[in-house]
mmCIF file of C-alpha atoms and ligand atoms in Angstrom:
data_model
loop_
_atom_site.group_PDB
_atom_site.id
_atom_site.type_symbol
_atom_site.label_atom_id
_atom_site.label_comp_id
_atom_site.label_asym_id
_atom_site.label_seq_id
_atom_site.Cartn_x
_atom_site.Cartn_y
_atom_site.Cartn_z
ATOM 1 C CA MET A 270 94.667 -180.952 87.639
ATOM 2 C CA ILE A 271 94.514 -179.601 91.130
ATOM 3 C CA TYR A 272 91.476 -178.007 92.705
ATOM 4 C CA VAL A 273 91.661 -176.130 96.058
ATOM 5 C CA HIS A 274 88.414 -175.387 97.812
ATOM 6 C CA VAL A 275 88.393 -172.148 99.815
ATOM 7 C CA PRO A 276 85.312 -172.376 102.050
ATOM 8 C CA PHE A 277 84.876 -168.811 103.134
ATOM 9 C CA CYS A 278 82.419 -166.083 102.199
ATOM 10 C CA LYS A 279 81.752 -162.658 103.687
ATOM 11 C CA SER A 280 77.965 -163.113 103.117
ATOM 12 C CA PHE A 281 75.704 -165.656 101.531
ATOM 13 C CA CYS A 282 74.026 -165.225 98.177
ATOM 14 C CA ILE A 283 70.364 -166.090 98.059
ATOM 15 C CA TYR A 284 70.731 -169.021 95.546
ATOM 16 C CA CYS A 285 73.950 -170.542 96.842
ATOM 17 C CA GLY A 286 74.161 -174.135 98.012
ATOM 18 C CA PHE A 287 77.992 -174.523 97.974
ATOM 19 C CA TYR A 288 79.845 -175.456 101.069
ATOM 20 C CA SER A 289 81.148 -172.234 102.663
ATOM 21 C CA GLU A 290 81.471 -170.657 106.116
ATOM 22 C CA LEU A 291 80.887 -167.026 107.024
ATOM 23 C CA CYS A 292 84.297 -165.995 108.164
ATOM 24 C CA ASN A 293 86.790 -163.151 108.404
ATOM 25 C CA LYS A 294 88.855 -164.298 111.380
ATOM 26 C CA ASP A 295 92.535 -164.653 110.844
ATOM 27 C CA ASN A 296 92.896 -167.782 113.042
ATOM 28 C CA ALA A 297 90.311 -169.640 110.922
ATOM 29 C CA PHE A 298 92.212 -168.710 107.736
ATOM 30 C CA ALA A 299 95.513 -169.807 109.348
ATOM 31 C CA SER A 300 94.236 -173.220 110.487
ATOM 32 C CA TYR A 301 92.571 -173.775 107.095
ATOM 33 C CA CYS A 302 95.841 -172.982 105.358
ATOM 34 C CA GLU A 303 97.813 -175.342 107.639
ATOM 35 C CA GLY A 304 95.266 -178.067 106.958
ATOM 36 C CA VAL A 305 95.563 -177.639 103.176
ATOM 37 C CA CYS A 306 99.432 -177.674 103.399
ATOM 38 C CA ARG A 307 99.317 -180.837 105.488
ATOM 39 C CA GLU A 308 96.999 -182.414 102.868
ATOM 40 C CA ILE A 309 99.367 -181.413 100.058
ATOM 41 C CA GLU A 310 102.232 -183.212 101.851
ATOM 42 C CA ALA A 311 100.190 -186.307 102.507
ATOM 43 C CA ARG A 312 98.944 -186.493 98.872
ATOM 44 C CA ARG A 313 102.090 -185.360 97.073
ATOM 45 C CA GLU A 314 102.342 -188.494 94.894
ATOM 46 C CA GLU A 315 98.736 -188.257 93.840
ATOM 47 C CA ILE A 316 99.231 -184.581 92.976
ATOM 48 C CA LEU A 317 102.240 -185.344 90.810
ATOM 49 C CA ALA A 318 100.331 -188.223 89.077
ATOM 50 C CA ALA A 319 97.460 -185.874 88.181
ATOM 51 C CA ALA A 320 99.663 -183.608 86.162
ATOM 52 C CA SER A 321 97.838 -183.682 82.836
ATOM 53 C CA PRO A 322 96.566 -181.168 82.055
ATOM 54 C CA ARG A 323 98.685 -178.999 84.356
ATOM 55 C CA THR A 324 96.063 -176.761 85.829
ATOM 56 C CA LEU A 325 95.431 -175.209 89.282
ATOM 57 C CA TYR A 326 91.977 -173.874 90.247
ATOM 58 C CA PHE A 327 91.063 -172.097 93.457
ATOM 59 C CA GLY A 328 87.288 -172.265 93.828
ATOM 60 C CA GLY A 329 84.840 -171.652 96.626
ATOM 61 C CA GLY A 330 83.356 -170.256 98.606
ATOM 62 C CA THR A 331 85.201 -167.048 97.685
ATOM 63 C CA PRO A 332 88.911 -167.514 97.238
ATOM 64 C CA SER A 333 89.371 -163.746 97.057
ATOM 65 C CA VAL A 334 88.359 -163.569 100.742
ATOM 66 C CA LEU A 335 91.435 -165.575 101.747
ATOM 67 C CA PRO A 336 94.298 -163.215 102.741
ATOM 68 C CA LEU A 337 97.095 -163.249 100.188
ATOM 69 C CA LYS A 338 99.703 -164.598 102.661
ATOM 70 C CA TYR A 339 97.684 -167.805 103.035
ATOM 71 C CA LEU A 340 96.963 -168.169 99.344
ATOM 72 C CA ARG A 341 100.683 -167.684 98.585
ATOM 73 C CA ARG A 342 101.664 -170.347 101.176
ATOM 74 C CA ILE A 343 99.327 -172.899 99.542
ATOM 75 C CA VAL A 344 100.566 -172.020 96.014
ATOM 76 C CA GLU A 345 104.182 -172.352 97.156
ATOM 77 C CA ALA A 346 103.462 -175.815 98.606
ATOM 78 C CA LEU A 347 102.219 -177.035 95.231
ATOM 79 C CA PRO A 348 104.356 -178.036 92.192
ATOM 80 C CA GLY A 349 103.956 -174.956 89.963
ATOM 81 C CA GLY A 350 104.384 -174.521 86.123
ATOM 82 C CA TYR A 351 100.697 -174.373 85.274
ATOM 83 C CA GLU A 352 99.227 -174.083 81.791
ATOM 84 C CA GLU A 353 96.159 -172.557 83.419
ATOM 85 C CA PHE A 354 95.985 -171.124 86.911
ATOM 86 C CA THR A 355 92.519 -169.820 87.854
ATOM 87 C CA VAL A 356 91.323 -168.008 90.935
ATOM 88 C CA GLU A 357 87.590 -167.308 91.481
ATOM 89 C CA ALA A 358 86.983 -163.843 92.804
ATOM 90 C CA ASN A 359 84.222 -161.493 93.808
ATOM 91 C CA PRO A 360 84.292 -158.049 92.134
ATOM 92 C CA ASP A 361 84.383 -156.126 95.371
ATOM 93 C CA ASP A 362 87.570 -157.916 96.484
ATOM 94 C CA ILE A 363 89.435 -156.851 93.386
ATOM 95 C CA THR A 364 91.982 -154.073 93.975
ATOM 96 C CA PRO A 365 95.102 -153.165 92.014
ATOM 97 C CA GLU A 366 97.324 -154.529 94.800
ATOM 98 C CA TYR A 367 95.387 -157.814 95.023
ATOM 99 C CA SER A 368 95.393 -158.348 91.185
ATOM 100 C CA SER A 369 99.110 -157.586 90.887
ATOM 101 C CA ALA A 370 99.883 -160.020 93.690
ATOM 102 C CA LEU A 371 97.859 -162.732 91.938
ATOM 103 C CA ALA A 372 99.677 -162.058 88.670
ATOM 104 C CA GLY A 373 102.954 -162.318 90.591
ATOM 105 C CA MET A 374 101.986 -165.751 91.904
ATOM 106 C CA GLY A 375 101.388 -167.003 88.323
ATOM 107 C CA VAL A 376 97.618 -166.660 88.211
ATOM 108 C CA ASN A 377 96.719 -166.300 84.491
ATOM 109 C CA ARG A 378 92.921 -166.556 84.648
ATOM 110 C CA ILE A 379 90.334 -164.967 86.885
ATOM 111 C CA SER A 380 86.787 -166.279 87.148
ATOM 112 C CA LEU A 381 84.679 -163.329 88.316
ATOM 113 C CA GLY A 382 81.332 -163.767 90.039
ATOM 114 C CA VAL A 383 79.478 -161.006 88.201
ATOM 115 C CA GLN A 384 76.040 -162.675 87.966
ATOM 116 C CA SER A 385 74.238 -159.542 86.671
ATOM 117 C CA PHE A 386 74.840 -155.922 85.598
ATOM 118 C CA ASP A 387 71.613 -154.817 87.228
ATOM 119 C CA ASP A 388 71.888 -153.331 90.713
ATOM 120 C CA GLY A 389 68.339 -154.267 91.718
ATOM 121 C CA ILE A 390 68.955 -157.921 90.736
ATOM 122 C CA LEU A 391 72.346 -157.951 92.565
ATOM 123 C CA ARG A 392 70.678 -156.656 95.767
ATOM 124 C CA TRP A 393 67.952 -159.331 95.471
ATOM 125 C CA MET A 394 70.671 -161.955 95.108
ATOM 126 C CA ASN A 395 72.402 -160.515 98.219
ATOM 127 C CA ARG A 396 75.629 -160.046 96.227
ATOM 128 C CA ARG A 397 78.187 -157.759 97.895
ATOM 129 C CA HIS A 398 78.980 -155.778 94.727
ATOM 130 C CA ASP A 399 77.144 -153.545 92.329
ATOM 131 C CA ALA A 400 77.407 -153.356 88.530
ATOM 132 C CA ALA A 401 79.911 -150.488 88.491
ATOM 133 C CA GLN A 402 82.264 -152.500 90.770
ATOM 134 C CA ALA A 403 82.089 -155.464 88.353
ATOM 135 C CA VAL A 404 83.067 -153.231 85.418
ATOM 136 C CA ARG A 405 85.875 -151.659 87.377
ATOM 137 C CA ALA A 406 87.152 -155.088 88.599
ATOM 138 C CA ILE A 407 87.585 -156.244 84.977
ATOM 139 C CA GLU A 408 89.603 -153.103 84.168
ATOM 140 C CA ILE A 409 91.774 -153.567 87.240
ATOM 141 C CA ILE A 410 92.440 -157.222 86.434
ATOM 142 C CA ARG A 411 93.523 -156.348 82.890
ATOM 143 C CA GLU A 412 95.698 -153.507 84.132
ATOM 144 C CA ALA A 413 97.499 -156.031 86.325
ATOM 145 C CA GLY A 414 98.356 -158.070 83.181
ATOM 146 C CA ILE A 415 95.862 -160.940 83.597
ATOM 147 C CA GLU A 416 94.237 -161.183 80.222
ATOM 148 C CA ASN A 417 92.062 -164.251 80.573
ATOM 149 C CA ILE A 418 88.846 -163.293 82.399
ATOM 150 C CA SER A 419 85.738 -165.415 82.782
ATOM 151 C CA ILE A 420 82.524 -163.983 84.135
ATOM 152 C CA ASP A 421 79.524 -165.852 85.525
ATOM 153 C CA LEU A 422 75.968 -164.800 84.782
ATOM 154 C CA ILE A 423 72.593 -166.087 85.991
ATOM 155 C CA PHE A 424 69.262 -166.150 84.102
ATOM 156 C CA GLY A 425 65.846 -167.702 84.325
ATOM 157 C CA PHE A 426 64.113 -166.249 87.368
ATOM 158 C CA PRO A 427 60.939 -164.122 87.529
ATOM 159 C CA LEU A 428 62.568 -160.873 88.543
ATOM 160 C CA LEU A 429 64.844 -160.977 85.468
ATOM 161 C CA THR A 430 62.784 -159.432 82.668
ATOM 162 C CA ASP A 431 63.924 -159.944 79.079
ATOM 163 C CA GLU A 432 64.794 -156.265 78.994
ATOM 164 C CA ILE A 433 67.201 -156.567 82.009
ATOM 165 C CA TRP A 434 68.695 -159.779 80.625
ATOM 166 C CA ASN A 435 69.327 -158.184 77.204
ATOM 167 C CA ASP A 436 70.897 -155.210 78.936
ATOM 168 C CA THR A 437 73.122 -157.439 81.119
ATOM 169 C CA LEU A 438 74.287 -159.375 77.996
ATOM 170 C CA ARG A 439 75.009 -156.147 76.125
ATOM 171 C CA LYS A 440 77.060 -154.844 79.029
ATOM 172 C CA ALA A 441 78.879 -158.107 79.359
ATOM 173 C CA LEU A 442 79.771 -158.162 75.643
ATOM 174 C CA ALA A 443 80.933 -154.567 75.714
ATOM 175 C CA LEU A 444 83.594 -155.693 78.228
ATOM 176 C CA ARG A 445 84.656 -158.549 75.961
ATOM 177 C CA PRO A 446 85.629 -161.080 78.610
ATOM 178 C CA GLN A 447 87.436 -164.116 77.141
ATOM 179 C CA HIS A 448 84.907 -166.512 78.650
ATOM 180 C CA ILE A 449 81.311 -166.377 79.893
ATOM 181 C CA SER A 450 79.519 -169.024 82.008
ATOM 182 C CA ALA A 451 75.738 -168.569 82.157
ATOM 183 C CA TYR A 452 73.612 -170.672 84.446
ATOM 184 C CA GLN A 453 69.866 -170.933 84.806
ATOM 185 C CA LEU A 454 68.892 -170.218 88.448
ATOM 186 C CA SER A 455 68.096 -173.412 90.344
ATOM 187 C CA VAL A 456 66.795 -173.743 93.855
ATOM 188 C CA GLU A 457 69.593 -175.469 95.764
ATOM 189 C CA GLU A 458 68.870 -177.371 98.917
ATOM 190 C CA GLY A 459 69.884 -175.421 101.996
ATOM 191 C CA SER A 460 70.023 -172.088 100.219
ATOM 192 C CA ALA A 461 67.976 -169.007 101.292
ATOM 193 C CA LEU A 462 66.018 -169.386 98.089
ATOM 194 C CA ASP A 463 65.080 -172.898 99.087
ATOM 195 C CA GLU A 464 63.494 -171.586 102.242
ATOM 196 C CA LEU A 465 61.618 -168.888 100.327
ATOM 197 C CA ALA A 466 60.394 -171.446 97.810
ATOM 198 C CA ARG A 467 59.191 -173.727 100.633
ATOM 199 C CA SER A 468 57.312 -170.858 102.281
ATOM 200 C CA GLY A 469 55.691 -169.899 98.965
ATOM 201 C CA ALA A 470 57.537 -166.561 98.757
ATOM 202 C CA PHE A 471 59.488 -167.588 95.642
ATOM 203 C CA ALA A 472 58.292 -169.404 92.534
ATOM 204 C CA GLN A 473 60.615 -170.510 89.705
ATOM 205 C CA ALA A 474 60.340 -168.916 86.308
ATOM 206 C CA GLY A 475 58.300 -170.754 83.681
ATOM 207 C CA GLU A 476 60.043 -172.853 81.023
ATOM 208 C CA GLU A 477 59.070 -170.381 78.314
ATOM 209 C CA GLN A 478 60.921 -167.527 79.990
ATOM 210 C CA CYS A 479 64.027 -169.637 80.704
ATOM 211 C CA LEU A 480 64.128 -170.953 77.106
ATOM 212 C CA SER A 481 63.686 -167.499 75.658
ATOM 213 C CA GLN A 482 66.501 -166.087 77.821
ATOM 214 C CA TYR A 483 68.784 -169.076 76.931
ATOM 215 C CA ASP A 484 68.038 -168.462 73.195
ATOM 216 C CA THR A 485 68.940 -164.781 73.544
ATOM 217 C CA LEU A 486 72.135 -165.707 75.334
ATOM 218 C CA CYS A 487 73.171 -168.182 72.610
ATOM 219 C CA ARG A 488 72.270 -165.795 69.762
ATOM 220 C CA LEU A 489 73.981 -162.671 71.129
ATOM 221 C CA LEU A 490 77.160 -164.491 72.170
ATOM 222 C CA SER A 491 77.386 -166.344 68.835
ATOM 223 C CA GLU A 492 76.950 -163.055 66.931
ATOM 224 C CA ALA A 493 79.751 -161.616 69.078
ATOM 225 C CA GLY A 494 82.146 -164.440 68.034
ATOM 226 C CA TYR A 495 81.943 -166.647 71.191
ATOM 227 C CA ARG A 496 82.055 -170.379 70.753
ATOM 228 C CA HIS A 497 79.282 -172.204 72.604
ATOM 229 C CA TYR A 498 81.469 -175.117 73.634
ATOM 230 C CA GLU A 499 79.464 -176.532 76.516
ATOM 231 C CA VAL A 500 75.809 -176.136 77.567
ATOM 232 C CA SER A 501 76.569 -173.306 79.952
ATOM 233 C CA ASN A 502 79.939 -172.098 78.672
ATOM 234 C CA PHE A 503 81.035 -169.721 75.871
ATOM 235 C CA ALA A 504 84.488 -168.635 74.945
ATOM 236 C CA ILE A 505 86.402 -166.534 72.446
ATOM 237 C CA PRO A 506 87.993 -169.378 70.414
ATOM 238 C CA GLY A 507 91.231 -170.429 72.125
ATOM 239 C CA TYR A 508 90.008 -169.432 75.569
ATOM 240 C CA GLU A 509 87.922 -172.499 76.424
ATOM 241 C CA ALA A 510 88.548 -173.474 80.098
ATOM 242 C CA VAL A 511 91.238 -176.108 80.146
ATOM 243 C CA HIS A 512 90.581 -177.158 83.757
ATOM 244 C CA ASN A 513 86.807 -177.609 83.374
ATOM 245 C CA GLY A 514 87.296 -179.237 79.963
ATOM 246 C CA ALA A 515 89.376 -181.881 81.665
ATOM 247 C CA TYR A 516 86.635 -182.580 84.238
ATOM 248 C CA TRP A 517 84.280 -183.271 81.382
ATOM 249 C CA ALA A 518 86.840 -185.603 79.756
ATOM 250 C CA ARG A 519 87.189 -187.469 83.060
ATOM 251 C CA ALA A 520 90.860 -186.709 83.572
ATOM 252 C CA PRO A 521 92.217 -187.476 87.084
ATOM 253 C CA TYR A 522 92.192 -184.599 89.539
ATOM 254 C CA VAL A 523 93.080 -183.935 93.123
ATOM 255 C CA GLY A 524 90.723 -181.837 95.203
ATOM 256 C CA LEU A 525 92.255 -180.236 98.387
ATOM 257 C CA GLY A 526 90.554 -178.547 101.270
ATOM 258 C CA PRO A 527 87.219 -179.131 103.015
ATOM 259 C CA GLY A 528 84.441 -180.354 100.694
ATOM 260 C CA ALA A 529 86.747 -180.825 97.706
ATOM 261 C CA HIS A 530 86.221 -183.804 95.385
ATOM 262 C CA SER A 531 88.879 -185.981 93.663
ATOM 263 C CA PHE A 532 88.844 -188.505 90.869
ATOM 264 C CA ASP A 533 91.430 -191.103 89.870
ATOM 265 C CA GLY A 534 90.446 -191.049 86.185
ATOM 266 C CA ARG A 535 89.039 -194.573 86.380
ATOM 267 C CA LEU A 536 86.450 -195.699 88.933
ATOM 268 C CA THR A 537 87.219 -194.043 92.245
ATOM 269 C CA ARG A 538 85.740 -190.791 93.351
ATOM 270 C CA SER A 539 86.488 -189.332 96.728
ATOM 271 C CA TRP A 540 85.567 -186.257 98.689
ATOM 272 C CA ASN A 541 86.774 -184.383 101.738
ATOM 273 C CA THR A 542 84.261 -183.921 104.505
ATOM 274 C CA GLN A 543 82.980 -180.403 105.105
ATOM 275 C CA ALA A 544 84.768 -179.223 108.230
ATOM 276 C CA LEU A 545 87.103 -176.264 108.650
ATOM 277 C CA THR A 546 89.653 -178.344 110.521
ATOM 278 C CA GLY A 547 90.334 -182.075 110.657
ATOM 279 C CA TRP A 548 88.496 -182.897 107.392
ATOM 280 C CA HIS A 549 88.988 -186.454 106.096
ATOM 281 C CA ARG A 550 88.425 -188.226 102.890
ATOM 282 C CA GLU A 551 85.586 -190.608 101.981
ATOM 283 C CA GLN A 552 85.286 -192.473 98.769
ATOM 284 C CA GLU A 553 83.105 -194.563 96.475
ATOM 285 C CA THR A 554 83.873 -196.964 93.612
ATOM 286 C CA LEU A 555 81.817 -196.415 90.533
ATOM 287 C CA THR A 556 80.064 -199.464 89.017
ATOM 288 C CA MET A 557 80.439 -200.067 85.279
ATOM 289 C CA HIS A 558 76.904 -198.686 84.901
ATOM 290 C CA ASP A 559 77.794 -195.480 86.824
ATOM 291 C CA GLU A 560 80.855 -195.093 84.656
ATOM 292 C CA ALA A 561 78.865 -195.375 81.445
ATOM 293 C CA VAL A 562 76.256 -192.860 82.693
ATOM 294 C CA GLU A 563 78.935 -190.462 83.757
ATOM 295 C CA LYS A 564 80.757 -190.669 80.392
ATOM 296 C CA VAL A 565 77.579 -189.893 78.467
ATOM 297 C CA MET A 566 76.491 -187.117 80.829
ATOM 298 C CA LEU A 567 79.811 -185.277 80.831
ATOM 299 C CA ALA A 568 80.666 -185.682 77.123
ATOM 300 C CA LEU A 569 77.313 -184.774 75.715
ATOM 301 C CA ARG A 570 77.174 -181.451 77.560
ATOM 302 C CA ALA A 571 80.131 -180.398 75.433
ATOM 303 C CA ALA A 572 79.945 -179.299 71.766
ATOM 304 C CA ASP A 573 82.709 -181.824 70.930
ATOM 305 C CA GLY A 574 80.445 -184.659 71.971
ATOM 306 C CA MET A 575 81.813 -188.162 71.925
ATOM 307 C CA PRO A 576 82.885 -190.758 69.358
ATOM 308 C CA GLU A 577 79.869 -192.586 67.894
ATOM 309 C CA SER A 578 81.236 -195.988 68.950
ATOM 310 C CA ASP A 579 81.618 -194.799 72.560
ATOM 311 C CA LEU A 580 78.099 -193.381 72.648
ATOM 312 C CA LEU A 581 76.625 -196.615 71.228
ATOM 313 C CA ALA A 582 78.634 -198.608 73.815
ATOM 314 C CA ASN A 583 77.468 -196.549 76.744
ATOM 315 C CA ALA A 584 73.912 -195.482 75.848
ATOM 316 C CA ASN A 585 70.779 -197.090 74.349
ATOM 317 C CA PRO A 586 71.521 -197.506 70.578
ATOM 318 C CA GLU A 587 67.785 -197.251 69.701
ATOM 319 C CA ALA A 588 67.529 -193.915 71.544
ATOM 320 C CA VAL A 589 70.718 -192.735 69.738
ATOM 321 C CA SER A 590 69.238 -193.457 66.282
ATOM 322 C CA ALA A 591 65.806 -191.920 67.219
ATOM 323 C CA LEU A 592 67.448 -188.732 68.476
ATOM 324 C CA LEU A 593 69.654 -188.581 65.332
ATOM 325 C CA GLN A 594 66.511 -188.829 63.202
ATOM 326 C CA LYS A 595 64.811 -186.117 65.187
ATOM 327 C CA GLY A 596 67.841 -183.811 64.838
ATOM 328 C CA ALA A 597 68.403 -183.647 68.622
ATOM 329 C CA LEU A 598 71.770 -185.429 68.109
ATOM 330 C CA LYS A 599 73.997 -184.635 65.210
ATOM 331 C CA LYS A 600 77.304 -185.697 63.756
ATOM 332 C CA ASN A 601 80.153 -183.198 63.969
ATOM 333 C CA ARG A 602 82.519 -182.914 60.993
ATOM 334 C CA ASP A 603 84.997 -185.293 62.671
ATOM 335 C CA GLY A 604 82.277 -187.927 63.036
ATOM 336 C CA ARG A 605 81.697 -187.446 66.782
ATOM 337 C CA LEU A 606 78.076 -187.254 67.994
ATOM 338 C CA ARG A 607 76.879 -184.216 69.898
ATOM 339 C CA ILE A 608 73.594 -182.656 71.108
ATOM 340 C CA ALA A 609 72.519 -180.124 68.447
ATOM 341 C CA GLU A 610 72.952 -176.579 69.799
ATOM 342 C CA ASN A 611 69.282 -175.851 69.393
ATOM 343 C CA HIS A 612 68.581 -178.796 71.733
ATOM 344 C CA PHE A 613 71.197 -177.876 74.404
ATOM 345 C CA PHE A 614 68.459 -176.326 76.524
ATOM 346 C CA VAL A 615 66.897 -179.738 76.945
ATOM 347 C CA SER A 616 70.227 -181.579 77.185
ATOM 348 C CA ASP A 617 69.286 -183.097 80.554
ATOM 349 C CA ASP A 618 66.131 -184.672 79.081
ATOM 350 C CA ILE A 619 68.125 -185.977 76.070
ATOM 351 C CA ILE A 620 70.864 -187.476 78.294
ATOM 352 C CA TYR A 621 68.215 -189.052 80.569
ATOM 353 C CA LEU A 622 66.579 -190.649 77.558
ATOM 354 C CA LEU A 623 69.903 -192.055 76.352
ATOM 355 C CA ILE A 624 70.926 -193.592 79.670
ATOM 356 C CA SER A 625 67.658 -194.478 81.397
ATOM 357 C CA THR A 626 66.613 -196.821 78.623
ATOM 358 C CA ARG A 627 70.057 -198.411 78.309
HETATM 359 S S1 SF4 B 169 77.704 -167.758 95.371
HETATM 360 FE FE1 SF4 B 169 79.879 -167.616 95.883
HETATM 361 S S2 SF4 B 169 80.010 -165.702 97.144
HETATM 362 FE FE2 SF4 B 169 77.863 -166.257 97.070
HETATM 363 S S3 SF4 B 169 77.570 -167.484 98.955
HETATM 364 FE FE3 SF4 B 169 77.986 -168.916 97.266
HETATM 365 S S4 SF4 B 169 80.137 -169.292 97.360
HETATM 366 FE FE4 SF4 B 169 79.742 -167.395 98.563
#
């Protein structure tokens, strides 16, 4: 698994706390690209060792802001032959030429930052696109021969009435993307929303609204045949994200570019510093306790859950049996334990209970 972080955006969305720089200067793209290619050379053995699953993911930031010649140079410096090759894109960057060029490079999945199909909400979020551009972008991507499209949506904030949320979900389903990721809005440190919240100009939505919107999301997507395979992720069966699934299974991955994280599949996590040039790697070694917590946190967010023996070894057995009795945990047909779908909304609380009392 290879992840490449592209730390550029043309503007900043109100809720965003990801590492990214406002940039459209060619020399910044060029030096970023040279830095990534140097890192690929220096870490070639690690990259070859992290070959299962064979996935490549360009995330950001906004990878679709990076001019194609630089994207191509990075792709050509990497091994190739991917089972899943994803590029995150903003709808307003999608053109027929751009989409065909991605298809020609082997991209077989696009993750599109749609967020909403309501123009008022999109303006409030400071997104660059409107709803019509998102619809058109999906058509263009399909016309270029890329069939596997994931869209991101956001719910759970005061401006988003139930009516607007229902309408957004109906419009999303009419487009039939293969995959939908839906996140509850959170106030990220350093985001514009964080400043508004601190000044009292923004208050988070109440739990009742968030729960009701999450329930609507789960119900409508399930009725439309999507599999709710992770707390925030839904897919037409067979289109579950391979790359993200491997993160949750703690497979080794190599993260390239400023701010990217890597994991050796055992106890070492490392991350590149957040600088456009001259970034370097820092690392930490997980303790056995950190490892246990991480295994439970990642596995229980997924519908496949984890083997009962693993959960009992890594969490508090008494909490496991209490949650089973309550129906918050349940046994899948294959005997693995998972969080029941009607308790996914409070998965963080359940996981906390399992590991904090360990
Ligand atoms: S959400 Fe995406 S496009 Fe918006 S500022 Fe963050 S990284 Fe950039």
